[in-house]
mmCIF file of C-alpha atoms in Angstrom:
data_model
loop_
_atom_site.group_PDB
_atom_site.id
_atom_site.type_symbol
_atom_site.label_atom_id
_atom_site.label_comp_id
_atom_site.label_asym_id
_atom_site.label_seq_id
_atom_site.Cartn_x
_atom_site.Cartn_y
_atom_site.Cartn_z
ATOM 1 C CA LEU A 1 14.827 58.821 50.130
ATOM 2 C CA ALA A 2 18.279 59.487 52.421
ATOM 3 C CA LYS A 3 20.658 56.390 52.691
ATOM 4 C CA THR A 4 21.611 55.558 55.725
ATOM 5 C CA THR A 5 24.783 54.106 57.111
ATOM 6 C CA GLN A 6 25.263 51.793 60.441
ATOM 7 C CA PRO A 7 27.817 49.345 61.680
ATOM 8 C CA ILE A 8 27.159 45.849 60.655
ATOM 9 C CA SER A 9 27.551 44.671 64.459
ATOM 10 C CA MET A 10 28.831 45.511 67.921
ATOM 11 C CA ASP A 11 29.601 43.878 71.246
ATOM 12 C CA SER A 12 29.185 45.325 74.525
ATOM 13 C CA TYR A 13 29.282 44.307 78.151
ATOM 14 C CA GLU A 14 25.999 44.464 80.538
ATOM 15 C CA GLY A 15 25.240 47.150 82.406
ATOM 16 C CA GLN A 16 27.567 49.420 79.785
ATOM 17 C CA GLU A 17 26.028 52.458 77.660
ATOM 18 C CA VAL A 18 26.029 51.596 74.251
ATOM 19 C CA ASN A 19 25.842 54.350 71.619
ATOM 20 C CA ILE A 20 25.196 53.334 67.860
ATOM 21 C CA THR A 21 25.777 55.944 65.362
ATOM 22 C CA CYS A 22 24.036 56.083 61.932
ATOM 23 C CA SER A 23 25.060 58.128 59.062
ATOM 24 C CA HIS A 24 22.569 60.118 56.948
ATOM 25 C CA ASN A 25 24.498 62.740 54.754
ATOM 26 C CA ASN A 26 21.299 63.277 52.313
ATOM 27 C CA ILE A 27 18.801 64.075 54.786
ATOM 28 C CA ALA A 28 16.126 66.074 53.795
ATOM 29 C CA THR A 29 14.504 69.041 55.474
ATOM 30 C CA ASN A 30 11.094 67.168 56.531
ATOM 31 C CA ASP A 31 12.826 63.694 56.991
ATOM 32 C CA TYR A 32 12.318 62.089 60.669
ATOM 33 C CA ILE A 33 15.172 59.741 62.374
ATOM 34 C CA THR A 34 13.663 56.648 63.678
ATOM 35 C CA TRP A 35 14.949 53.658 65.003
ATOM 36 C CA TYR A 36 13.760 49.975 65.420
ATOM 37 C CA GLN A 37 14.862 47.066 67.226
ATOM 38 C CA GLN A 38 14.190 43.554 66.108
ATOM 39 C CA PHE A 39 14.421 40.146 67.767
ATOM 40 C CA PRO A 40 14.883 37.030 66.197
ATOM 41 C CA SER A 41 11.575 35.819 64.502
ATOM 42 C CA GLN A 42 9.813 39.272 65.482
ATOM 43 C CA GLY A 43 8.760 41.899 63.733
ATOM 44 C CA PRO A 44 10.952 45.379 64.353
ATOM 45 C CA ARG A 45 9.487 47.208 67.304
ATOM 46 C CA PHE A 46 9.558 51.121 67.291
ATOM 47 C CA ILE A 47 12.067 52.414 69.963
ATOM 48 C CA ILE A 48 12.373 56.171 69.528
ATOM 49 C CA GLN A 49 12.051 58.837 66.906
ATOM 50 C CA GLY A 50 13.341 62.237 66.443
ATOM 51 C CA TYR A 51 13.674 65.435 64.300
ATOM 52 C CA LYS A 52 16.856 67.283 65.856
ATOM 53 C CA THR A 53 18.733 67.854 69.329
ATOM 54 C CA LYS A 54 17.817 65.443 71.836
ATOM 55 C CA VAL A 55 14.780 63.108 72.756
ATOM 56 C CA THR A 56 14.772 60.586 75.613
ATOM 57 C CA ASN A 57 12.101 57.924 76.691
ATOM 58 C CA GLU A 58 12.031 55.446 78.764
ATOM 59 C CA VAL A 59 13.917 52.982 76.729
ATOM 60 C CA ALA A 60 16.485 55.060 74.820
ATOM 61 C CA SER A 61 18.213 58.431 73.915
ATOM 62 C CA LEU A 62 18.624 59.853 70.548
ATOM 63 C CA PHE A 63 21.210 62.371 69.795
ATOM 64 C CA ILE A 64 20.719 64.565 66.634
ATOM 65 C CA PRO A 65 23.916 67.483 65.710
ATOM 66 C CA ALA A 66 22.663 70.742 64.210
ATOM 67 C CA ASP A 67 23.524 69.564 60.826
ATOM 68 C CA ARG A 68 21.500 66.296 61.140
ATOM 69 C CA LYS A 69 23.823 64.506 59.136
ATOM 70 C CA SER A 70 24.099 61.789 61.607
ATOM 71 C CA SER A 71 22.384 60.405 64.626
ATOM 72 C CA THR A 72 23.056 58.149 67.850
ATOM 73 C CA LEU A 73 21.134 55.750 69.344
ATOM 74 C CA SER A 74 22.143 55.572 73.100
ATOM 75 C CA LEU A 75 20.988 52.419 75.050
ATOM 76 C CA PRO A 76 22.068 53.139 79.117
ATOM 77 C CA ARG A 77 23.175 50.449 81.055
ATOM 78 C CA VAL A 78 22.402 47.272 78.719
ATOM 79 C CA SER A 79 21.242 43.643 79.672
ATOM 80 C CA LEU A 80 21.428 41.094 77.731
ATOM 81 C CA SER A 81 17.871 41.096 76.522
ATOM 82 C CA ASP A 82 19.037 43.938 74.656
ATOM 83 C CA THR A 83 20.847 41.512 72.190
ATOM 84 C CA ALA A 84 19.022 42.413 69.034
ATOM 85 C CA VAL A 85 19.447 43.817 65.590
ATOM 86 C CA TYR A 86 18.855 48.052 65.690
ATOM 87 C CA TYR A 87 17.836 49.663 62.639
ATOM 88 C CA CYS A 88 18.313 53.204 61.625
ATOM 89 C CA LEU A 89 15.457 54.682 59.192
ATOM 90 C CA VAL A 90 15.418 58.110 57.866
ATOM 91 C CA GLY A 91 11.993 59.514 55.962
ATOM 92 C CA ALA A 92 9.381 61.947 55.641
ATOM 93 C CA PRO A 93 5.738 60.677 56.632
ATOM 94 C CA ASP A 94 4.523 59.808 53.487
ATOM 95 C CA ASP A 95 8.152 58.047 52.199
ATOM 96 C CA LYS A 96 8.000 54.784 51.302
ATOM 97 C CA ILE A 97 10.749 53.693 54.009
ATOM 98 C CA ILE A 98 13.608 51.562 53.241
ATOM 99 C CA PHE A 99 15.168 49.005 55.969
ATOM 100 C CA GLY A 100 18.970 48.646 55.739
ATOM 101 C CA LYS A 101 20.813 45.418 57.339
ATOM 102 C CA GLY A 102 20.931 47.311 60.682
ATOM 103 C CA THR A 103 23.732 46.911 63.348
ATOM 104 C CA ARG A 104 23.608 43.349 65.080
ATOM 105 C CA LEU A 105 24.036 44.384 68.970
ATOM 106 C CA HIS A 106 25.426 41.396 70.789
ATOM 107 C CA ILE A 107 25.442 42.081 74.583
ATOM 108 C CA LEU A 108 27.945 40.013 76.532
ATOM 109 C CA PRO A 109 27.767 38.751 80.280
ATOM 110 C CA ASP B 1 -5.493 46.506 72.285
ATOM 111 C CA GLY B 2 -4.644 48.015 69.093
ATOM 112 C CA GLY B 3 -2.058 46.087 66.756
ATOM 113 C CA ILE B 4 -1.403 43.964 63.751
ATOM 114 C CA THR B 5 -2.229 40.407 63.455
ATOM 115 C CA GLN B 6 -0.613 38.269 60.840
ATOM 116 C CA SER B 7 -1.715 34.708 60.605
ATOM 117 C CA PRO B 8 -0.693 31.850 60.420
ATOM 118 C CA LYS B 9 2.578 32.192 62.514
ATOM 119 C CA TYR B 10 4.246 29.169 60.739
ATOM 120 C CA LEU B 11 3.165 27.912 56.985
ATOM 121 C CA PHE B 12 4.152 24.849 55.333
ATOM 122 C CA ARG B 13 3.185 24.724 51.475
ATOM 123 C CA LYS B 14 4.343 22.482 48.531
ATOM 124 C CA GLU B 15 6.370 23.951 45.455
ATOM 125 C CA GLY B 16 3.879 25.497 42.766
ATOM 126 C CA GLN B 17 1.036 26.040 45.068
ATOM 127 C CA ASN B 18 -0.322 29.493 45.846
ATOM 128 C CA VAL B 19 -0.520 30.954 49.550
ATOM 129 C CA THR B 20 -2.064 33.711 50.901
ATOM 130 C CA LEU B 21 -0.806 35.072 54.287
ATOM 131 C CA SER B 22 -3.430 37.354 56.085
ATOM 132 C CA CYS B 23 -2.438 40.828 57.807
ATOM 133 C CA GLU B 24 -5.293 42.634 59.706
ATOM 134 C CA GLN B 25 -4.931 46.187 61.570
ATOM 135 C CA ASN B 26 -7.086 47.665 64.059
ATOM 136 C CA LEU B 27 -5.154 50.612 64.460
ATOM 137 C CA ASN B 28 -7.013 52.803 61.819
ATOM 138 C CA HIS B 29 -3.968 53.014 60.020
ATOM 139 C CA ASP B 30 -4.233 54.377 56.325
ATOM 140 C CA ALA B 31 -1.017 52.922 54.818
ATOM 141 C CA MET B 32 -0.234 48.960 54.978
ATOM 142 C CA TYR B 33 3.231 46.960 53.717
ATOM 143 C CA TRP B 34 4.469 43.885 52.977
ATOM 144 C CA TYR B 35 7.966 43.273 53.697
ATOM 145 C CA ARG B 36 10.286 39.770 53.009
ATOM 146 C CA GLN B 37 13.233 39.099 55.663
ATOM 147 C CA ASP B 38 15.964 36.432 54.850
ATOM 148 C CA PRO B 39 17.951 35.069 57.091
ATOM 149 C CA GLY B 40 20.740 37.942 58.527
ATOM 150 C CA GLN B 41 19.412 40.147 56.054
ATOM 151 C CA GLY B 42 17.314 43.521 56.475
ATOM 152 C CA LEU B 43 13.759 44.072 55.326
ATOM 153 C CA ARG B 44 12.942 44.250 51.656
ATOM 154 C CA LEU B 45 9.465 45.829 50.675
ATOM 155 C CA ILE B 46 7.267 43.694 48.480
ATOM 156 C CA TYR B 47 4.007 45.752 48.275
ATOM 157 C CA TYR B 48 2.596 48.682 50.158
ATOM 158 C CA SER B 49 -0.786 50.451 50.097
ATOM 159 C CA GLN B 50 -1.492 53.946 51.343
ATOM 160 C CA ILE B 51 -5.513 53.763 50.676
ATOM 161 C CA VAL B 52 -7.889 51.289 50.277
ATOM 162 C CA ASN B 53 -8.180 49.774 46.646
ATOM 163 C CA ASP B 54 -4.731 51.278 45.834
ATOM 164 C CA PHE B 55 -1.369 49.622 46.074
ATOM 165 C CA GLN B 56 1.997 49.763 44.690
ATOM 166 C CA LYS B 57 5.011 47.512 43.817
ATOM 167 C CA GLY B 58 7.880 47.288 46.450
ATOM 168 C CA ASP B 59 11.483 46.363 45.338
ATOM 169 C CA ILE B 60 10.643 42.705 45.223
ATOM 170 C CA ALA B 61 6.994 42.581 43.731
ATOM 171 C CA GLU B 62 7.520 39.602 41.024
ATOM 172 C CA GLY B 63 5.533 36.658 42.420
ATOM 173 C CA TYR B 64 3.544 38.110 44.651
ATOM 174 C CA SER B 65 0.159 40.000 44.420
ATOM 175 C CA VAL B 66 -1.895 41.730 47.253
ATOM 176 C CA SER B 67 -5.259 43.451 47.720
ATOM 177 C CA ARG B 68 -6.509 46.350 49.718
ATOM 178 C CA GLU B 69 -10.439 45.955 49.705
ATOM 179 C CA LYS B 70 -10.910 47.019 53.639
ATOM 180 C CA LYS B 71 -8.667 49.690 55.128
ATOM 181 C CA GLU B 72 -7.951 46.999 58.127
ATOM 182 C CA SER B 73 -6.919 44.251 55.866
ATOM 183 C CA PHE B 74 -3.948 43.743 53.406
ATOM 184 C CA PRO B 75 -3.369 39.981 52.218
ATOM 185 C CA LEU B 76 -0.421 38.710 50.547
ATOM 186 C CA THR B 77 -0.370 35.978 48.084
ATOM 187 C CA VAL B 78 2.699 34.287 47.292
ATOM 188 C CA THR B 79 2.265 32.725 44.043
ATOM 189 C CA SER B 80 4.044 29.685 41.942
ATOM 190 C CA ALA B 81 5.957 32.278 39.902
ATOM 191 C CA GLN B 82 7.718 33.324 42.845
ATOM 192 C CA LYS B 83 11.249 31.525 42.855
ATOM 193 C CA ASN B 84 12.406 31.334 46.184
ATOM 194 C CA PRO B 85 9.195 31.943 48.547
ATOM 195 C CA THR B 86 10.670 30.404 51.569
ATOM 196 C CA ALA B 87 11.224 33.245 54.329
ATOM 197 C CA PHE B 88 9.921 35.648 56.859
ATOM 198 C CA TYR B 89 7.073 37.730 55.818
ATOM 199 C CA LEU B 90 6.352 40.702 57.822
ATOM 200 C CA CYS B 91 3.440 43.009 57.752
ATOM 201 C CA ALA B 92 3.188 46.532 58.792
ATOM 202 C CA SER B 93 1.082 49.762 58.955
ATOM 203 C CA THR B 94 1.413 53.484 59.922
ATOM 204 C CA ASP B 95 -0.360 56.437 60.297
ATOM 205 C CA THR B 96 0.451 58.989 57.319
ATOM 206 C CA GLY B 97 0.470 62.022 59.962
ATOM 207 C CA GLU B 98 2.907 64.342 60.698
ATOM 208 C CA SER B 99 5.309 62.236 62.352
ATOM 209 C CA TYR B 100 5.283 58.518 61.915
ATOM 210 C CA GLY B 101 6.274 54.842 63.267
ATOM 211 C CA TYR B 102 5.730 51.714 61.829
ATOM 212 C CA THR B 103 3.988 48.999 63.811
ATOM 213 C CA PHE B 104 4.690 45.424 62.969
ATOM 214 C CA GLY B 105 2.900 42.406 63.020
ATOM 215 C CA SER B 106 4.816 39.026 64.506
ATOM 216 C CA GLY B 107 5.322 37.856 61.132
ATOM 217 C CA THR B 108 4.772 34.658 59.203
ATOM 218 C CA ARG B 109 7.493 31.801 58.350
ATOM 219 C CA LEU B 110 6.596 30.405 55.033
ATOM 220 C CA THR B 111 8.315 27.208 54.186
ATOM 221 C CA VAL B 112 7.868 25.878 50.857
ATOM 222 C CA VAL B 113 8.788 22.336 50.472
#
């Protein structure tokens, strides 16, 4: 299973674009990259998933370079409600997925 | 709407008692998982099941037991052998197709006094 490394915490201001980078140097050929968001006392919520290049949905964008050894979650124009923990996960469909401690994002007014 | 239901949301038990946490899904997902989360920490895998009547231990299975008699249900029993059972417990399921994404329940906060 590919191990991931992401910042422990980040601060940003309302209206800013936030980029959270995740390193996964040992990613395997059949691994996908998935990001989740978790609010206190709730289960994590799926944000976005990608395999290569760029993926965009109504919530975020995911940028994956050609070597796939890292990925960047981009949240456009954040608000206070985006304050949460963000997890980067790497694995194949049948893998037992390991959650790290994630990145604690704090949005300031 | 499809989803995962965990019950109860809050649970209090006396030390030494076994307690069972419920997890039901109507997503027709094959795989189901139980995680434990302690304050300020990530999720740690307790048990998982990829098919009915089969399950595997995760990283912290000691003191816990599970069953998977139906595809929709994956109950977790916290036994008296679990030394520090107070925690937030999360159930998840996933489709083991080409791409994947976990769907989580809203969690059960267990407090043992």
